[in-house]
Coordinates of C-alpha atoms in Angstrom, one line a residue:
M297 CA 134.1 31.2 81.9
K298 CA 131.5 33.9 80.6
K299 CA 128.2 33.4 81.6
R300 CA 124.7 35.7 81.0
I301 CA 121.0 35.5 80.3
K302 CA 120.1 34.9 76.9
L303 CA 117.1 36.4 76.0
L304 CA 114.4 36.7 73.0
C305 CA 117.2 37.5 69.9
I306 CA 115.3 34.6 67.5
A307 CA 115.9 37.4 65.1
V308 CA 118.7 40.0 64.0
V309 CA 118.7 42.5 67.0
Y310 CA 119.2 46.6 66.2
S311 CA 120.0 49.3 67.5
M312 CA 118.5 52.1 65.3
T313 CA 120.8 54.7 66.4
F314 CA 124.1 52.6 67.2
G315 CA 123.9 49.7 65.8
V316 CA 125.2 47.5 68.7
T317 CA 123.7 44.1 69.5
S318 CA 123.2 42.4 72.7
C319 CA 122.4 39.1 71.8
S320 CA 125.1 38.0 69.7
D321 CA 124.5 34.0 70.5
F322 CA 121.3 34.0 68.1
L323 CA 122.4 36.6 65.3
D324 CA 121.8 35.2 61.8
R325 CA 123.9 38.3 60.7
D326 CA 126.8 39.9 61.0
P327 CA 126.1 41.6 64.6
Q328 CA 126.6 45.5 63.3
S329 CA 125.4 45.1 60.3
L330 CA 122.2 47.8 59.8
V331 CA 118.5 47.6 58.3
S332 CA 116.0 49.4 57.0
E333 CA 113.7 50.8 59.5
K334 CA 111.0 48.8 57.6
D335 CA 112.4 45.2 58.1
A336 CA 113.5 46.4 61.5
F337 CA 109.9 46.3 62.5
K338 CA 107.7 44.6 60.0
N339 CA 107.0 41.7 62.1
F340 CA 107.1 40.2 65.9
V341 CA 110.5 39.0 65.0
N342 CA 112.2 41.6 64.3
F343 CA 110.6 44.3 66.1
Q344 CA 111.4 42.1 69.5
G345 CA 114.7 42.2 68.3
F346 CA 115.2 45.2 68.8
T347 CA 113.4 45.7 71.7
E348 CA 115.6 43.2 73.6
E349 CA 118.3 45.5 73.0
L350 CA 116.7 47.5 76.4
Y351 CA 117.7 44.3 78.5
H352 CA 120.8 44.8 78.2
T353 CA 120.9 48.5 79.2
I354 CA 120.0 47.7 82.9
P355 CA 123.1 47.9 85.2
D356 CA 124.0 45.3 87.8
F357 CA 124.3 48.1 90.4
S358 CA 125.8 44.6 92.7
N359 CA 128.7 43.2 89.7
G360 CA 129.4 46.8 88.2
Y361 CA 132.9 46.8 89.5
W362 CA 135.4 44.3 91.1
T363 CA 134.3 45.5 94.0
N364 CA 130.9 47.5 94.7
S365 CA 129.1 50.0 97.1
W366 CA 125.7 50.1 96.1
N367 CA 124.3 50.9 100.0
W368 CA 124.7 54.3 101.0
G369 CA 122.5 55.1 104.0
E370 CA 123.7 54.7 107.7
D371 CA 123.3 50.9 107.3
E372 CA 127.4 50.5 105.7
I373 CA 130.4 51.2 106.3
Q374 CA 133.3 50.6 104.0
S375 CA 136.5 49.7 104.9
T376 CA 140.0 52.5 105.4
A377 CA 142.1 50.7 102.6
Q378 CA 140.6 52.8 99.9
N379 CA 138.2 55.9 99.1
F380 CA 137.4 55.5 96.0
H381 CA 133.6 54.4 96.4
F382 CA 130.8 56.5 96.1
G383 CA 129.6 55.3 99.9
V384 CA 133.1 56.9 101.5
K385 CA 131.9 60.2 98.8
I386 CA 128.6 60.5 100.6
D387 CA 129.3 60.2 104.2
N388 CA 131.3 62.7 103.2
G389 CA 128.6 65.0 101.9
D390 CA 130.1 64.7 98.6
F391 CA 127.2 63.8 96.4
W392 CA 128.7 65.0 93.3
G393 CA 130.7 61.3 93.9
W394 CA 128.5 59.6 91.5
Q395 CA 129.6 61.2 88.3
R396 CA 132.3 59.6 86.2
N397 CA 134.4 63.1 86.4
F398 CA 134.5 62.4 90.0
D399 CA 135.3 58.8 89.8
G400 CA 138.8 58.2 88.6
W401 CA 138.6 54.3 88.9
Q402 CA 135.6 54.1 87.9
A403 CA 133.8 52.2 90.1
G404 CA 130.3 53.2 89.9
W405 CA 126.8 51.9 88.9
M406 CA 125.1 55.1 88.3
D407 CA 127.8 56.9 85.4
R408 CA 130.7 55.6 83.7
N409 CA 133.0 57.1 81.0
N410 CA 132.3 54.1 77.7
N411 CA 128.7 52.8 78.5
S412 CA 127.6 49.7 75.9
T413 CA 124.9 47.1 75.5
N414 CA 127.7 44.6 74.9
D415 CA 128.5 41.6 77.7
D416 CA 130.9 44.8 79.7
R417 CA 129.8 44.2 83.2
F418 CA 132.1 47.7 83.6
A419 CA 130.4 49.1 80.3
K420 CA 127.0 49.6 81.8
S421 CA 126.2 53.0 84.2
L422 CA 122.1 54.0 84.8
W423 CA 122.7 57.6 83.4
G424 CA 124.3 57.0 79.9
L425 CA 122.2 53.6 78.9
G426 CA 119.0 55.0 80.7
W427 CA 118.5 57.9 78.8
Y428 CA 119.8 55.6 75.4
G429 CA 117.3 53.3 76.5
I430 CA 113.9 55.8 76.4
R431 CA 115.1 56.6 73.5
K432 CA 115.5 53.6 72.6
A433 CA 111.5 53.0 73.9
N434 CA 110.5 56.3 71.7
L435 CA 111.9 55.2 68.6
G436 CA 109.9 51.9 68.8
L437 CA 106.5 53.4 69.6
E438 CA 106.9 55.6 67.6
N439 CA 107.1 52.7 64.8
I440 CA 105.0 50.5 66.5
D441 CA 102.2 51.1 63.3
K442 CA 104.9 48.9 61.1
L443 CA 104.2 46.3 63.3
T444 CA 101.7 44.8 60.3
D445 CA 103.2 40.9 60.2
A446 CA 102.2 40.3 63.8
T447 CA 99.2 39.1 66.1
Q448 CA 97.3 41.6 68.4
E449 CA 99.3 39.3 71.5
E450 CA 102.6 40.2 69.1
K451 CA 101.8 44.3 69.1
D452 CA 100.8 43.8 73.1
L453 CA 103.8 42.4 74.1
I454 CA 105.9 44.7 71.8
K455 CA 104.2 48.0 73.4
G456 CA 103.8 46.3 76.7
Q457 CA 107.6 46.2 77.2
L458 CA 108.9 49.5 75.8
L459 CA 106.4 51.5 77.3
F460 CA 107.6 49.5 80.9
F461 CA 111.6 50.9 80.3
R462 CA 110.8 54.1 79.6
G463 CA 108.4 55.1 82.5
W464 CA 111.3 52.5 84.8
Y465 CA 114.2 55.2 83.3
H466 CA 112.6 58.1 84.2
F467 CA 111.6 56.6 87.5
M468 CA 115.0 55.1 88.4
F469 CA 115.8 58.9 87.2
M470 CA 113.3 60.4 89.5
Q471 CA 114.0 59.2 92.8
Y472 CA 117.8 60.3 92.9
F473 CA 117.2 63.7 91.1
G474 CA 113.7 64.6 91.3
G475 CA 111.3 66.0 89.1
L476 CA 112.8 65.7 85.1
P477 CA 111.4 66.4 81.7
Y478 CA 109.0 63.7 80.9
I479 CA 110.4 62.6 77.5
D480 CA 107.8 60.3 75.8
K481 CA 108.9 60.7 72.3
V482 CA 112.3 61.1 69.9
L483 CA 113.9 64.1 70.6
P484 CA 115.3 66.0 67.0
G485 CA 119.0 66.1 67.4
D486 CA 119.2 69.5 65.1
Q487 CA 117.1 71.5 67.8
K488 CA 117.9 73.8 70.9
L489 CA 116.5 72.4 74.1
T490 CA 113.4 73.5 75.9
L491 CA 112.5 71.0 77.7
P492 CA 111.6 71.8 81.4
R493 CA 112.0 70.0 84.7
L494 CA 108.7 68.5 85.6
K495 CA 107.4 69.1 89.3
Y496 CA 107.9 65.7 91.1
S497 CA 103.8 64.8 91.1
E498 CA 103.9 65.7 86.8
C499 CA 106.9 63.1 86.1
A500 CA 105.5 60.2 88.7
D501 CA 101.6 60.7 86.3
K502 CA 103.7 60.1 83.3
A503 CA 105.5 57.6 84.3
A504 CA 102.2 55.8 85.9
A505 CA 100.4 56.7 83.0
D506 CA 103.4 54.1 81.3
F507 CA 103.5 51.6 83.6
R508 CA 99.5 50.5 83.8
E509 CA 99.3 50.7 79.8
A510 CA 102.3 48.1 79.9
A511 CA 100.2 46.5 82.7
N512 CA 97.4 46.1 80.5
L513 CA 99.2 44.8 77.7
L514 CA 101.4 42.5 79.3
P515 CA 100.7 38.8 80.4
T516 CA 101.4 37.3 83.7
N517 CA 103.4 34.9 82.7
W518 CA 105.3 34.4 79.1
D519 CA 105.5 31.1 79.1
N520 CA 101.5 30.9 78.3
T521 CA 101.4 33.6 75.3
T522 CA 102.0 31.8 72.0
A523 CA 104.9 34.4 71.5
G524 CA 106.5 33.4 74.6
K525 CA 106.2 30.0 73.9
R526 CA 109.3 29.9 71.1
T527 CA 111.7 30.4 74.3
L528 CA 109.7 28.5 76.7
G529 CA 111.2 28.1 80.3
K530 CA 113.5 31.4 80.0
N531 CA 111.1 34.1 80.0
V532 CA 111.8 34.6 83.6
L533 CA 113.6 38.4 82.6
R534 CA 111.3 39.2 80.6
I535 CA 109.0 42.3 81.0
N536 CA 105.4 41.2 82.3
K537 CA 102.5 42.4 83.9
I538 CA 103.8 42.0 87.4
M539 CA 106.8 43.7 86.6
A540 CA 104.8 46.9 85.5
L541 CA 102.8 46.4 88.4
G542 CA 105.1 46.4 90.8
Y543 CA 106.7 49.6 89.8
L544 CA 103.0 51.2 88.9
G545 CA 102.8 50.7 92.5
K546 CA 106.5 52.4 93.7
N547 CA 106.0 54.6 91.2
L548 CA 102.6 56.1 92.9
L549 CA 104.0 55.7 96.5
W550 CA 107.2 57.8 96.1
A551 CA 105.2 60.5 94.9
G552 CA 103.5 60.1 97.7
S553 CA 106.2 59.8 100.4
P554 CA 107.4 63.0 102.2
L555 CA 110.4 64.3 100.2
M556 CA 108.2 63.8 96.8
N557 CA 105.3 65.3 98.2
S558 CA 106.6 68.1 99.8
V559 CA 108.7 69.1 96.7
S560 CA 105.9 68.8 94.7
G561 CA 103.5 72.0 96.1
G562 CA 101.7 69.2 99.4
G563 CA 103.0 69.1 102.9
T564 CA 106.4 66.8 104.6
S565 CA 103.4 64.2 105.4
Y566 CA 102.3 61.8 103.1
N567 CA 99.9 62.2 100.2
A568 CA 97.2 60.1 100.8
E569 CA 95.7 60.1 97.5
Y570 CA 99.0 58.2 95.6
C571 CA 99.2 56.2 98.3
K572 CA 96.1 54.9 97.8
K573 CA 96.9 54.3 94.1
A574 CA 99.6 53.0 95.0
A575 CA 98.2 50.2 97.2
D576 CA 94.9 49.4 94.6
A577 CA 98.4 48.6 92.3
F578 CA 100.2 46.2 94.6
A579 CA 96.7 44.9 95.9
E580 CA 96.7 44.0 92.1
L581 CA 100.2 42.8 91.8
L582 CA 99.3 40.2 95.0
N583 CA 95.8 39.4 94.3
L584 CA 97.6 37.8 90.8
C585 CA 100.8 36.2 93.1
E586 CA 97.9 34.6 95.9
S587 CA 95.6 32.9 92.8
G588 CA 98.7 31.0 90.9
E589 CA 97.8 33.5 87.8
A590 CA 101.6 34.8 88.7
P591 CA 104.5 32.7 89.1
Y592 CA 105.8 34.6 92.3
R593 CA 105.8 33.7 95.8
L594 CA 107.8 34.2 98.8
M595 CA 110.8 31.7 98.7
P596 CA 110.9 29.5 102.2
F597 CA 113.1 31.2 104.9
A598 CA 115.1 27.5 104.3
Q599 CA 116.1 28.9 100.7
Y600 CA 116.2 32.5 101.1
S601 CA 119.8 32.8 100.2
S602 CA 118.6 31.7 97.3
N603 CA 117.3 35.5 96.7
F604 CA 121.0 36.8 96.5
Y605 CA 123.2 33.9 95.7
T606 CA 123.5 30.4 93.9
T607 CA 126.4 27.7 94.7
G608 CA 127.0 24.9 92.9
Q609 CA 124.2 25.5 90.7
N610 CA 125.4 25.3 87.6
W611 CA 125.8 29.7 87.4
Q612 CA 122.5 29.4 87.8
I613 CA 120.3 33.2 88.4
P614 CA 119.3 33.7 92.0
G615 CA 116.3 35.1 92.8
G616 CA 113.7 32.2 92.6
T617 CA 110.4 32.5 92.6
E618 CA 110.9 35.6 94.6
A619 CA 113.0 38.1 92.0
I620 CA 110.6 40.1 90.3
F621 CA 112.6 42.7 88.6
R622 CA 116.3 41.7 87.4
G623 CA 118.4 42.6 84.8
P624 CA 120.9 39.5 83.1
Y625 CA 124.2 39.5 84.5
Y626 CA 127.7 39.2 82.7
G627 CA 130.3 36.8 83.0
A628 CA 129.2 34.8 86.4
N629 CA 132.7 33.6 87.7
N630 CA 133.9 37.2 87.0
S631 CA 131.1 39.2 88.8
N632 CA 131.9 37.0 91.4
W633 CA 135.0 36.9 92.0
G634 CA 135.4 40.6 93.4
T635 CA 131.7 40.6 95.0
S636 CA 132.2 37.7 96.9
K637 CA 135.3 38.9 98.8
Q638 CA 134.6 42.2 99.7
Y639 CA 132.4 41.2 102.5
S640 CA 134.7 38.3 104.5
P641 CA 137.4 40.4 106.3
L642 CA 141.7 40.4 104.6
I643 CA 142.8 37.6 107.7
I644 CA 140.4 34.8 105.5
S645 CA 140.6 36.5 102.3
E646 CA 141.7 38.2 99.8
G647 CA 141.2 42.4 98.6
D648 CA 141.3 44.8 100.4
V649 CA 137.7 46.5 99.9
K650 CA 135.5 45.4 102.5
F651 CA 131.8 46.7 103.7
V652 CA 130.2 46.0 107.1
P653 CA 126.9 46.2 108.5
T654 CA 127.4 49.2 111.1
A655 CA 125.8 48.3 114.5
N656 CA 123.5 51.3 115.2
Y657 CA 121.6 49.0 111.8
V658 CA 122.3 46.3 112.6
D659 CA 119.6 46.8 116.4
N660 CA 117.2 46.7 114.1
Y661 CA 117.2 43.1 114.1
G662 CA 114.9 42.7 116.8
M663 CA 114.0 39.6 118.9
A664 CA 112.6 36.4 117.6
N665 CA 109.5 37.5 119.5
G666 CA 108.6 39.9 116.8
L667 CA 109.4 42.7 119.4
P668 CA 112.4 45.3 119.1
I669 CA 115.5 46.3 121.2
K670 CA 114.9 49.7 122.7
D671 CA 118.8 49.4 124.1
I672 CA 121.5 47.1 122.7
T673 CA 123.3 48.3 125.9
K674 CA 120.2 47.5 128.7
A675 CA 118.1 44.7 129.7
D676 CA 114.5 44.6 128.4
P677 CA 112.2 42.4 130.2
E678 CA 109.5 42.6 127.9
S679 CA 111.0 41.5 125.1
G680 CA 113.2 39.1 126.6
Y681 CA 116.6 41.3 125.4
N682 CA 119.7 40.7 127.6
P683 CA 122.8 42.7 127.2
E684 CA 125.3 39.8 128.5
Y685 CA 124.0 37.6 126.0
P686 CA 123.5 40.2 122.8
W687 CA 123.3 37.1 120.5
K688 CA 120.8 35.2 122.1
G689 CA 117.3 34.9 121.2
R690 CA 117.1 37.4 117.8
D691 CA 114.8 37.3 114.9
P692 CA 116.1 34.2 112.7
R693 CA 117.2 37.2 110.1
F694 CA 120.1 38.6 112.3
Y695 CA 121.6 34.6 111.8
N696 CA 120.6 34.5 108.4
D697 CA 122.6 38.2 107.4
I698 CA 125.1 39.0 110.2
I699 CA 128.6 37.4 111.7
F700 CA 128.4 38.1 114.6
D701 CA 131.3 37.0 117.9
G702 CA 132.2 33.8 117.7
V703 CA 130.8 32.5 114.6
R704 CA 133.2 29.3 112.4
M705 CA 134.3 31.1 109.7
V706 CA 136.1 28.3 108.4
A707 CA 134.8 25.0 108.1
G708 CA 138.2 23.1 106.1
S709 CA 141.6 22.7 107.3
I710 CA 143.8 26.1 108.5
P711 CA 147.6 26.0 109.2
N712 CA 148.1 25.7 112.5
A713 CA 149.5 29.0 113.0
N714 CA 146.6 30.7 111.9
E715 CA 144.0 28.3 113.6
I716 CA 142.9 30.7 116.9
N717 CA 143.2 34.0 115.1
N718 CA 141.1 32.6 111.7
R719 CA 139.0 30.0 112.1
Y720 CA 136.6 32.1 114.3
A721 CA 135.2 35.5 114.2
N722 CA 136.3 37.5 116.5
L723 CA 135.0 40.6 116.7
N724 CA 135.2 41.2 120.3
T725 CA 136.9 44.8 120.8
G726 CA 140.5 44.3 120.0
G727 CA 139.7 40.7 118.1
S728 CA 141.6 39.5 114.9
Y729 CA 138.7 40.5 112.0
R730 CA 138.3 43.5 113.6
D731 CA 140.0 45.9 111.3
I732 CA 139.4 49.2 110.0
A733 CA 141.2 49.3 107.0
T734 CA 140.9 45.8 105.8
G735 CA 138.5 43.9 108.1
S736 CA 135.4 44.3 110.2
R737 CA 135.1 48.3 111.9
T738 CA 131.9 47.6 114.1
G739 CA 132.2 44.7 115.4
Y740 CA 129.9 42.4 112.6
L741 CA 130.3 40.9 109.4
L742 CA 127.5 40.8 106.8
F743 CA 127.1 37.4 105.2
K744 CA 124.0 37.9 103.8
F745 CA 124.7 37.4 100.1
V746 CA 128.0 34.7 99.9
P747 CA 127.7 31.6 101.6
R748 CA 130.1 31.1 104.6
T749 CA 132.1 28.9 102.3
A750 CA 133.1 31.8 100.9
N751 CA 137.2 32.7 102.2
K752 CA 140.6 32.1 100.7
Y753 CA 140.6 28.0 102.8
D754 CA 137.0 26.7 102.0
Q755 CA 137.6 28.6 98.4
G756 CA 133.4 29.1 98.3
Y757 CA 134.6 31.6 96.1
G758 CA 136.3 29.8 93.4
Y759 CA 135.4 28.6 90.0
D760 CA 134.4 24.7 90.1
K761 CA 131.7 26.4 92.9
S762 CA 129.8 28.0 90.5
L763 CA 128.8 31.5 92.7
N764 CA 126.6 33.7 91.3
I765 CA 125.9 36.8 93.4
H766 CA 122.6 38.8 91.6
L767 CA 120.6 40.8 93.1
P768 CA 117.0 41.6 92.2
Y769 CA 116.4 45.6 91.7
M770 CA 112.3 44.0 93.3
R771 CA 111.3 41.0 94.5
L772 CA 108.1 40.0 96.1
A773 CA 109.0 40.7 100.4
D774 CA 109.8 44.2 98.9
I775 CA 105.8 44.2 97.3
Y776 CA 103.6 43.2 100.3
L777 CA 105.9 45.8 102.3
M778 CA 105.6 49.1 100.5
Y779 CA 101.9 47.8 100.0
A780 CA 102.1 47.9 103.8
E781 CA 103.6 51.3 103.5
A782 CA 100.5 52.4 101.7
A783 CA 97.6 51.5 102.4
A784 CA 98.5 52.1 106.3
Q785 CA 99.0 56.4 105.1
G786 CA 96.5 56.1 102.7
Y787 CA 93.7 54.8 105.1
G788 CA 95.3 56.0 108.3
S789 CA 95.8 52.7 110.3
A790 CA 97.5 49.6 110.4
M791 CA 93.9 48.3 109.7
G792 CA 94.0 50.2 106.8
K793 CA 93.7 47.9 103.0
A794 CA 93.3 48.4 99.4
G795 CA 89.2 47.2 98.6
S796 CA 90.0 45.1 96.3
Y797 CA 92.2 42.8 98.6
A798 CA 91.8 41.0 101.8
K799 CA 94.9 41.3 103.6
T800 CA 94.9 45.0 105.7
S801 CA 98.4 46.6 106.0
V802 CA 99.9 44.6 108.9
D803 CA 98.2 41.6 107.9
A804 CA 101.2 41.9 105.1
V805 CA 103.8 42.9 107.6
N806 CA 103.0 39.3 109.1
V807 CA 103.2 37.5 106.2
I808 CA 106.8 38.4 106.1
R809 CA 107.7 37.3 109.6
D810 CA 105.4 34.6 109.3
R811 CA 108.0 33.1 106.9
V812 CA 111.2 34.1 108.8
G813 CA 108.9 32.5 111.9
A814 CA 109.0 35.8 113.5
G815 CA 107.0 37.0 115.9
H816 CA 103.9 39.4 114.7
V817 CA 103.6 43.0 115.2
D818 CA 102.8 43.4 118.7
A819 CA 99.5 45.4 119.1
K820 CA 101.0 47.7 121.0
F821 CA 101.9 49.3 117.7
L822 CA 98.9 49.5 116.5
G823 CA 97.4 51.6 118.6
S824 CA 98.4 55.0 115.9
L825 CA 99.8 55.9 112.2
D826 CA 103.1 57.2 113.9
T827 CA 103.6 54.0 116.2
Y828 CA 102.8 51.9 113.6
M829 CA 105.4 53.2 111.2
E830 CA 108.0 52.7 112.9
E831 CA 107.5 49.4 113.4
L832 CA 107.0 48.6 109.8
R833 CA 110.0 51.0 109.0
R834 CA 111.9 48.4 111.0
E835 CA 110.7 46.0 109.3
R836 CA 111.6 47.3 106.4
A837 CA 115.1 47.8 107.3
V838 CA 115.5 43.9 108.6
E839 CA 113.8 42.0 105.4
L840 CA 115.2 44.4 102.6
S841 CA 118.2 45.2 104.6
F842 CA 121.3 45.6 102.2
E843 CA 119.5 45.7 99.0
G844 CA 120.4 49.0 98.0
H845 CA 117.1 50.4 99.1
R846 CA 118.3 52.2 102.6
F847 CA 119.7 55.7 100.9
N848 CA 116.3 56.4 99.6
D849 CA 113.8 55.2 101.8
L850 CA 115.8 58.0 104.4
R851 CA 115.8 61.0 101.9
R852 CA 111.8 59.8 100.8
W853 CA 111.4 59.4 104.2
L854 CA 112.9 63.0 105.0
M855 CA 115.1 61.1 107.2
I856 CA 118.5 61.2 106.3
S857 CA 119.6 64.5 107.5
K858 CA 118.3 63.4 110.9
N859 CA 119.7 61.9 113.4
P860 CA 120.2 59.2 114.5
Y861 CA 120.2 58.3 110.5
T862 CA 123.4 60.6 110.3
L863 CA 125.3 58.1 112.3
K864 CA 127.1 55.1 111.8
K865 CA 128.7 53.1 114.5
S866 CA 130.2 49.9 116.3
I867 CA 129.0 47.9 118.8
E868 CA 132.3 47.2 121.3
F869 CA 132.2 44.3 124.3
D870 CA 134.5 42.1 126.0
R871 CA 134.4 38.1 126.5
A872 CA 133.6 37.2 129.7
A873 CA 135.2 33.2 129.3
T874 CA 138.3 32.2 126.3
L875 CA 136.0 31.8 123.3
D876 CA 134.6 27.5 123.2
P877 CA 135.2 26.0 119.9
A878 CA 132.5 23.3 121.3
K879 CA 129.8 26.2 122.3
D880 CA 126.9 27.7 120.2
P881 CA 128.0 31.4 119.8
R882 CA 124.4 32.8 120.8
E883 CA 125.1 31.5 124.4
N884 CA 128.3 33.7 124.5
R885 CA 128.7 35.6 127.8
V886 CA 130.2 39.3 127.1
L887 CA 130.7 42.3 129.4
N888 CA 131.2 46.0 128.6
I889 CA 128.6 45.9 125.6
R890 CA 128.4 49.9 124.3
E891 CA 128.1 51.1 121.0
S892 CA 130.5 54.4 119.9
V893 CA 130.2 56.7 116.9
I894 CA 132.7 55.8 113.8
L895 CA 131.3 59.3 112.1
E896 CA 128.5 60.9 111.9
R897 CA 127.4 62.4 108.5
K898 CA 126.8 66.1 108.1
F899 CA 123.7 66.3 106.1
T900 CA 121.2 69.1 105.1
E901 CA 118.7 69.3 103.0
K902 CA 120.6 69.5 100.0
H903 CA 121.7 66.1 100.8
N904 CA 117.4 65.3 99.6
W905 CA 118.9 64.4 96.0
L906 CA 121.6 64.0 94.1
P907 CA 123.2 67.0 91.9
L908 CA 122.8 67.2 88.2
K909 CA 125.6 67.5 85.9
V910 CA 127.2 71.0 85.5
N911 CA 127.2 70.1 81.6
D912 CA 123.6 69.3 81.4
V913 CA 122.2 72.0 83.3
N914 CA 124.2 74.5 81.5
L915 CA 122.3 73.1 78.6
Y916 CA 119.7 75.0 78.3
L917 CA 117.8 77.7 81.2
E918 CA 114.5 75.2 81.9
F919 CA 117.3 72.9 83.0
S920 CA 118.0 74.1 86.4
Q921 CA 120.4 72.3 88.9
N922 CA 119.3 71.0 92.0
P923 CA 118.8 73.3 95.4
G924 CA 121.7 73.8 97.5
W925 CA 124.2 72.4 94.8

């Protein structure tokens, strides 16, 4: 079954450069037909059709291949059965691996040989479609004066979407490669390129201007506009004010972060002015959401998984009220078929490529009272952590996201011969789930993005279960945590706040903890900014775990090449008694708990950025390579 979100294609959708269409289900003409610029841009229906293709340039990083790698920090490690994914190459210091000529499998979502805006999820990548999207946005903006048969609302909707996409693709490039030329016009194909690389701050300022103008033009909810009523209830993916404000704030916070500040000519600390501007943007967004004017709110913790997957809901797109920005999805069952199996060990599933959380990253999941675990091997009377009962009393998100030893994994029937080894997660040292090639290398499994039934016995990934996995690029919880970071760094303390918003930095963190039922940030962390930032970063690590943020966070914090963030570890332990199926696994006692280093990543300063393509930097002198590459 092929399933995708259908956007507003109430007229002909055309690419003025490629002549391809993204919304064939609604076309009233031949998808490959071409029209004149006069017809393409003359009214809202036609111009929106032109704009719609931009939505189908957004790569689905979580479903772009049969198995998918998008967590490149110290948070995750892959099984050893294969080595083609970019995450493995990063572990080896090979950052060239994002490029298609270093990826014979074409498995990465950042660069592929073939790119299109059709329904092929394997034909979408950031580098190829990003530059195409920027050109298309510029083409639309340069023809906005041709939109004469339209209301002011309709003109604002078109322009706002185009500005957002131009800013978004530039931001996506900048966070991986640093400052680049900011392309704000259609470049002629017959002239020599001379545009220089800008400083990161210069590029960020231009993106901020696009996001700010987009936010000014766009509504908080398309359903409340006259134009949006034509597709009432089907506007959830359309670019709106909240998306523009979210990326305005994120772009400014990134510009103010230590890495970006340093390459822009500042020091290796935060740039307080950028952080204040970011806090203001996030505050504007949060006020709209909390007042009810914008249709976004945190999902109840009982529905937390709906942020990432739905099952038994006729392929409904995940995200609920919390997902802010995400792209369309394509062939939901095909997408699920590979991704849902990359987390279950081969002993209960299929496929050999597995992605598992590192033990050192799981250590970020502290105790339910809100306190961190200082050392997983030592008792801590203050937090209540006991190394003989390491799964007891943990943050509720630990039990939602992480599979630990003794957890029941299969609900249905299992052949008798496989009962002992397969039904329960035997993740103790030497256990049946511990297999470096096709199982867990670390003593944990990740089930944040798949239901427990995603195994070959319960068949939770079967077609009849309509399992749809689709991760958002941005959700509301991220906004609260970015606001917390920006407000703290902009105003110098945990009590820092934007003038237009009632909540302080620590208040915003506690909103996230209240949702899950974890304790507030302890007062002992509020005395100094440095101490508070450690706890804020830990909260970000837990709430946004494995959603693709960690690699960029470590880089912008100038931590990716520093110990302990270069380490990937496993947890080793023995069971104190034979597993008792009738017992809550959180109550199981363990012995000899310790952590073992699986690998250490040998990173240097050059690994703060990805290398640009050699062919691209050879185009002209002003487009230089990143340092060290």
